Amino acid sequence: MAVTDEAIEKIKEMIVSGGLRPGDRLPKESELAAGLGLSRNSLREAVRALSLMRILDVRQGDGTYVTSLAPQLLLEALSFVVDFHRDDTVLEFLAVRRILEPAATAMAAVRISEQQLDALTAQLDKLGEAPSVEDLVACDLEFHRGIVHSSGNSVLCSLLDGLSGPTTRARIWRGLTQEDAVARTLREHRAILAALRDRDAEAARSWATVHIASVEQWLRSTL
């Protein structure tokens, strides 16, 4: 593994230094191995690892290319990793969401367009006042994804998208067991939306914090 790690570091250095740029094709395997002072086998292992990390794109019969290195592409690995969370770490994921999502919601308050606000309103109106828990949670995911996307920060959007999975089951569980959970969630969504329409970043931040903290507080009391 030490040899493979060295190969990964050398390719990484080429990308970070600008020797290889997004979209560039890597030199032939024999040339690259010789140029980096690596064996072809260790180079192959490094390329395989970096392709799993979405840094390189191996195209059969065409060659190996540096990907776009876009945040949403590189952070796909986060979604894969968090799928292996244990139930006892859900509170930690919620705590991270409580730190990041209110900040993204505050950013969205000054950037979100009227069309996006109308789309969020239509989404809530379509859901109605007494949705099923499953429909509510699906809407909740899309509602917050739409707001975070409007923040204009692709890294923040990708991070929160990756973190949303582990908390989905907790939100369904809460909706099924906590009295008034569905109505409370709908009220909080409307309050967040109203703050966004008012372009009130601090109110939007506060309501987003309350919204996430209420799930966190409930889950803490049930564990």
Short mmCIF file of N, CA and C in Angstrom, two decimals, residues 97-197:
data_model
loop_
_atom_site.label_atom_id
_atom_site.label_comp_id
_atom_site.label_asym_id
_atom_site.label_seq_id
_atom_site.Cartn_x
_atom_site.Cartn_y
_atom_site.Cartn_z
N ARG A 97 -25.63 18.99 10.29
CA ARG A 97 -26.67 19.68 9.51
C ARG A 97 -27.09 20.97 10.20
N ARG A 98 -27.20 20.92 11.53
CA ARG A 98 -27.64 22.10 12.28
C ARG A 98 -26.62 23.24 12.17
N ILE A 99 -25.37 22.90 11.95
CA ILE A 99 -24.34 23.92 11.77
C ILE A 99 -24.37 24.49 10.35
N LEU A 100 -24.48 23.61 9.36
CA LEU A 100 -24.33 24.03 7.97
C LEU A 100 -25.60 24.54 7.32
N GLU A 101 -26.73 23.86 7.56
CA GLU A 101 -27.93 24.19 6.81
C GLU A 101 -28.50 25.57 7.13
N PRO A 102 -28.53 26.00 8.40
CA PRO A 102 -28.99 27.37 8.66
C PRO A 102 -28.14 28.43 7.95
N ALA A 103 -26.83 28.19 7.86
CA ALA A 103 -25.95 29.12 7.15
C ALA A 103 -26.31 29.17 5.67
N ALA A 104 -26.57 28.00 5.09
CA ALA A 104 -26.95 27.96 3.68
C ALA A 104 -28.30 28.63 3.46
N THR A 105 -29.23 28.46 4.41
CA THR A 105 -30.55 29.07 4.29
C THR A 105 -30.45 30.59 4.38
N ALA A 106 -29.58 31.08 5.25
CA ALA A 106 -29.37 32.53 5.35
C ALA A 106 -28.77 33.08 4.06
N MET A 107 -27.84 32.35 3.46
CA MET A 107 -27.26 32.77 2.19
C MET A 107 -28.31 32.80 1.09
N ALA A 108 -29.21 31.82 1.13
CA ALA A 108 -30.26 31.75 0.10
C ALA A 108 -31.22 32.93 0.19
N ALA A 109 -31.40 33.47 1.38
CA ALA A 109 -32.36 34.56 1.58
C ALA A 109 -32.05 35.77 0.70
N VAL A 110 -30.79 35.98 0.42
CA VAL A 110 -30.42 37.15 -0.39
C VAL A 110 -30.16 36.80 -1.85
N ARG A 111 -30.23 35.51 -2.17
CA ARG A 111 -29.91 35.09 -3.54
C ARG A 111 -31.07 34.40 -4.27
N ILE A 112 -31.99 33.84 -3.52
CA ILE A 112 -33.04 33.04 -4.14
C ILE A 112 -33.94 33.93 -5.02
N SER A 113 -34.32 33.40 -6.17
CA SER A 113 -35.15 34.18 -7.10
C SER A 113 -36.63 34.03 -6.76
N GLU A 114 -37.44 34.93 -7.30
CA GLU A 114 -38.89 34.86 -7.10
C GLU A 114 -39.44 33.57 -7.70
N GLN A 115 -38.89 33.16 -8.83
CA GLN A 115 -39.33 31.91 -9.47
C GLN A 115 -39.05 30.71 -8.56
N GLN A 116 -37.90 30.71 -7.93
CA GLN A 116 -37.56 29.61 -7.02
C GLN A 116 -38.46 29.63 -5.78
N LEU A 117 -38.76 30.81 -5.30
CA LEU A 117 -39.68 30.94 -4.16
C LEU A 117 -41.07 30.42 -4.53
N ASP A 118 -41.52 30.77 -5.73
CA ASP A 118 -42.83 30.30 -6.19
C ASP A 118 -42.85 28.78 -6.32
N ALA A 119 -41.73 28.22 -6.78
CA ALA A 119 -41.65 26.76 -6.93
C ALA A 119 -41.72 26.07 -5.57
N LEU A 120 -41.05 26.65 -4.56
CA LEU A 120 -41.10 26.08 -3.21
C LEU A 120 -42.51 26.18 -2.63
N THR A 121 -43.17 27.31 -2.90
CA THR A 121 -44.54 27.49 -2.42
C THR A 121 -45.47 26.47 -3.06
N ALA A 122 -45.33 26.28 -4.37
CA ALA A 122 -46.17 25.31 -5.08
C ALA A 122 -45.93 23.90 -4.55
N GLN A 123 -44.69 23.62 -4.20
CA GLN A 123 -44.33 22.30 -3.64
C GLN A 123 -45.06 22.05 -2.34
N LEU A 124 -45.08 23.05 -1.46
CA LEU A 124 -45.78 22.92 -0.18
C LEU A 124 -47.29 22.86 -0.37
N ASP A 125 -47.81 23.68 -1.29
CA ASP A 125 -49.25 23.68 -1.56
C ASP A 125 -49.71 22.32 -2.08
N LYS A 126 -48.91 21.74 -2.95
CA LYS A 126 -49.24 20.43 -3.53
C LYS A 126 -49.27 19.34 -2.46
N LEU A 127 -48.41 19.48 -1.46
CA LEU A 127 -48.33 18.48 -0.39
C LEU A 127 -49.61 18.46 0.43
N GLY A 128 -50.26 19.62 0.60
CA GLY A 128 -51.49 19.68 1.38
C GLY A 128 -51.22 19.75 2.87
N GLU A 129 -52.30 19.72 3.64
CA GLU A 129 -52.20 19.88 5.09
C GLU A 129 -52.09 18.57 5.86
N ALA A 130 -52.37 17.46 5.20
CA ALA A 130 -52.31 16.17 5.92
C ALA A 130 -51.64 15.10 5.05
N PRO A 131 -50.39 15.32 4.69
CA PRO A 131 -49.69 14.34 3.85
C PRO A 131 -49.28 13.11 4.65
N SER A 132 -48.97 12.05 3.93
CA SER A 132 -48.40 10.88 4.61
C SER A 132 -46.99 11.23 5.08
N VAL A 133 -46.50 10.48 6.04
CA VAL A 133 -45.15 10.75 6.55
C VAL A 133 -44.12 10.58 5.44
N GLU A 134 -44.29 9.55 4.62
CA GLU A 134 -43.33 9.31 3.54
C GLU A 134 -43.32 10.46 2.55
N ASP A 135 -44.51 10.96 2.18
CA ASP A 135 -44.58 12.09 1.25
C ASP A 135 -43.98 13.35 1.86
N LEU A 136 -44.22 13.54 3.16
CA LEU A 136 -43.68 14.71 3.84
C LEU A 136 -42.16 14.68 3.86
N VAL A 137 -41.58 13.53 4.18
CA VAL A 137 -40.13 13.43 4.25
C VAL A 137 -39.51 13.61 2.87
N ALA A 138 -40.15 13.05 1.83
CA ALA A 138 -39.65 13.24 0.46
C ALA A 138 -39.68 14.72 0.09
N CYS A 139 -40.77 15.39 0.46
CA CYS A 139 -40.90 16.82 0.20
C CYS A 139 -39.87 17.60 1.01
N ASP A 140 -39.64 17.19 2.25
CA ASP A 140 -38.69 17.85 3.12
C ASP A 140 -37.30 17.84 2.49
N LEU A 141 -36.90 16.69 1.94
CA LEU A 141 -35.60 16.58 1.30
C LEU A 141 -35.48 17.53 0.12
N GLU A 142 -36.52 17.55 -0.73
CA GLU A 142 -36.50 18.41 -1.91
C GLU A 142 -36.59 19.89 -1.53
N PHE A 143 -37.38 20.19 -0.51
CA PHE A 143 -37.54 21.56 -0.05
C PHE A 143 -36.20 22.15 0.38
N HIS A 144 -35.51 21.41 1.23
CA HIS A 144 -34.22 21.91 1.74
C HIS A 144 -33.15 21.88 0.65
N ARG A 145 -33.20 20.89 -0.23
CA ARG A 145 -32.24 20.83 -1.33
C ARG A 145 -32.39 22.06 -2.23
N GLY A 146 -33.64 22.44 -2.50
CA GLY A 146 -33.90 23.61 -3.33
C GLY A 146 -33.37 24.88 -2.70
N ILE A 147 -33.55 25.01 -1.38
CA ILE A 147 -33.07 26.20 -0.68
C ILE A 147 -31.54 26.24 -0.67
N VAL A 148 -30.92 25.13 -0.33
CA VAL A 148 -29.46 25.08 -0.27
C VAL A 148 -28.86 25.36 -1.65
N HIS A 149 -29.49 24.82 -2.69
CA HIS A 149 -29.02 25.07 -4.06
C HIS A 149 -29.05 26.57 -4.36
N SER A 150 -30.05 27.25 -3.82
CA SER A 150 -30.19 28.69 -4.06
C SER A 150 -29.15 29.51 -3.31
N SER A 151 -28.41 28.88 -2.41
CA SER A 151 -27.36 29.61 -1.69
C SER A 151 -26.23 30.00 -2.63
N GLY A 152 -26.13 29.28 -3.74
CA GLY A 152 -25.08 29.57 -4.71
C GLY A 152 -23.74 28.95 -4.39
N ASN A 153 -23.67 28.13 -3.34
CA ASN A 153 -22.42 27.50 -2.94
C ASN A 153 -22.49 26.01 -3.26
N SER A 154 -21.82 25.59 -4.31
CA SER A 154 -21.92 24.20 -4.77
C SER A 154 -21.30 23.22 -3.78
N VAL A 155 -20.26 23.65 -3.06
CA VAL A 155 -19.63 22.77 -2.08
C VAL A 155 -20.58 22.50 -0.92
N LEU A 156 -21.20 23.57 -0.42
CA LEU A 156 -22.16 23.44 0.68
C LEU A 156 -23.33 22.56 0.25
N CYS A 157 -23.79 22.76 -0.97
CA CYS A 157 -24.91 21.98 -1.50
C CYS A 157 -24.55 20.49 -1.54
N SER A 158 -23.36 20.18 -2.04
CA SER A 158 -22.93 18.78 -2.14
C SER A 158 -22.74 18.15 -0.77
N LEU A 159 -22.17 18.91 0.17
CA LEU A 159 -21.97 18.39 1.53
C LEU A 159 -23.30 18.04 2.18
N LEU A 160 -24.26 18.95 2.10
CA LEU A 160 -25.55 18.72 2.75
C LEU A 160 -26.34 17.63 2.05
N ASP A 161 -26.19 17.54 0.75
CA ASP A 161 -26.86 16.47 0.02
C ASP A 161 -26.34 15.11 0.48
N GLY A 162 -25.03 15.03 0.69
CA GLY A 162 -24.44 13.79 1.16
C GLY A 162 -24.82 13.44 2.58
N LEU A 163 -25.08 14.46 3.40
CA LEU A 163 -25.41 14.24 4.81
C LEU A 163 -26.89 13.95 5.05
N SER A 164 -27.73 14.18 4.04
CA SER A 164 -29.17 14.06 4.26
C SER A 164 -29.63 12.62 4.43
N GLY A 165 -28.94 11.68 3.78
CA GLY A 165 -29.36 10.29 3.82
C GLY A 165 -29.51 9.69 5.21
N PRO A 166 -28.48 9.79 6.07
CA PRO A 166 -28.57 9.16 7.39
C PRO A 166 -29.69 9.68 8.26
N THR A 167 -30.19 10.89 8.01
CA THR A 167 -31.24 11.44 8.87
C THR A 167 -32.64 11.16 8.34
N THR A 168 -32.74 10.56 7.15
CA THR A 168 -34.06 10.32 6.56
C THR A 168 -34.89 9.37 7.42
N ARG A 169 -34.27 8.27 7.84
CA ARG A 169 -35.01 7.29 8.64
C ARG A 169 -35.47 7.89 9.96
N ALA A 170 -34.61 8.75 10.56
CA ALA A 170 -34.98 9.39 11.81
C ALA A 170 -36.20 10.29 11.62
N ARG A 171 -36.25 10.99 10.48
CA ARG A 171 -37.38 11.88 10.23
C ARG A 171 -38.68 11.09 10.01
N ILE A 172 -38.58 9.95 9.35
CA ILE A 172 -39.76 9.10 9.16
C ILE A 172 -40.22 8.55 10.50
N TRP A 173 -39.27 8.09 11.28
CA TRP A 173 -39.58 7.54 12.61
C TRP A 173 -40.27 8.59 13.47
N ARG A 174 -39.76 9.82 13.44
CA ARG A 174 -40.38 10.89 14.22
C ARG A 174 -41.81 11.15 13.75
N GLY A 175 -42.00 11.18 12.43
CA GLY A 175 -43.33 11.45 11.88
C GLY A 175 -44.35 10.40 12.26
N LEU A 176 -43.87 9.17 12.42
CA LEU A 176 -44.78 8.07 12.77
C LEU A 176 -45.09 8.01 14.27
N THR A 177 -44.18 8.53 15.09
CA THR A 177 -44.32 8.33 16.53
C THR A 177 -44.59 9.59 17.34
N GLN A 178 -44.16 10.74 16.86
CA GLN A 178 -44.34 11.95 17.66
C GLN A 178 -45.64 12.66 17.28
N GLU A 179 -46.44 12.94 18.27
CA GLU A 179 -47.69 13.64 18.03
C GLU A 179 -47.42 15.03 17.47
N ASP A 180 -48.17 15.41 16.45
CA ASP A 180 -48.11 16.73 15.84
C ASP A 180 -46.83 16.96 15.03
N ALA A 181 -46.04 15.90 14.78
CA ALA A 181 -44.79 16.08 14.04
C ALA A 181 -45.03 16.57 12.62
N VAL A 182 -46.06 16.02 11.94
CA VAL A 182 -46.34 16.41 10.56
C VAL A 182 -46.76 17.88 10.50
N ALA A 183 -47.72 18.26 11.34
CA ALA A 183 -48.20 19.64 11.34
C ALA A 183 -47.08 20.61 11.73
N ARG A 184 -46.26 20.21 12.67
CA ARG A 184 -45.16 21.07 13.11
C ARG A 184 -44.16 21.28 11.98
N THR A 185 -43.84 20.21 11.26
CA THR A 185 -42.90 20.32 10.14
C THR A 185 -43.44 21.26 9.07
N LEU A 186 -44.72 21.13 8.76
CA LEU A 186 -45.33 22.01 7.76
C LEU A 186 -45.28 23.47 8.19
N ARG A 187 -45.55 23.72 9.47
CA ARG A 187 -45.49 25.10 9.99
C ARG A 187 -44.08 25.67 9.87
N GLU A 188 -43.11 24.84 10.19
CA GLU A 188 -41.72 25.30 10.13
C GLU A 188 -41.30 25.57 8.69
N HIS A 189 -41.75 24.72 7.77
CA HIS A 189 -41.46 24.97 6.35
C HIS A 189 -42.03 26.30 5.90
N ARG A 190 -43.27 26.57 6.29
CA ARG A 190 -43.92 27.83 5.91
C ARG A 190 -43.18 29.03 6.52
N ALA A 191 -42.71 28.87 7.74
CA ALA A 191 -41.99 29.96 8.40
C ALA A 191 -40.65 30.24 7.70
N ILE A 192 -39.96 29.19 7.32
CA ILE A 192 -38.71 29.35 6.58
C ILE A 192 -38.97 30.06 5.26
N LEU A 193 -40.01 29.62 4.57
CA LEU A 193 -40.35 30.21 3.27
C LEU A 193 -40.73 31.68 3.41
N ALA A 194 -41.48 32.01 4.46
CA ALA A 194 -41.87 33.41 4.69
C ALA A 194 -40.64 34.28 4.93
N ALA A 195 -39.67 33.76 5.69
CA ALA A 195 -38.45 34.51 5.95
C ALA A 195 -37.65 34.72 4.66
N LEU A 196 -37.64 33.71 3.81
CA LEU A 196 -36.96 33.83 2.53
C LEU A 196 -37.64 34.88 1.65
N ARG A 197 -38.96 34.89 1.64
CA ARG A 197 -39.70 35.88 0.84
C ARG A 197 -39.43 37.30 1.35
#
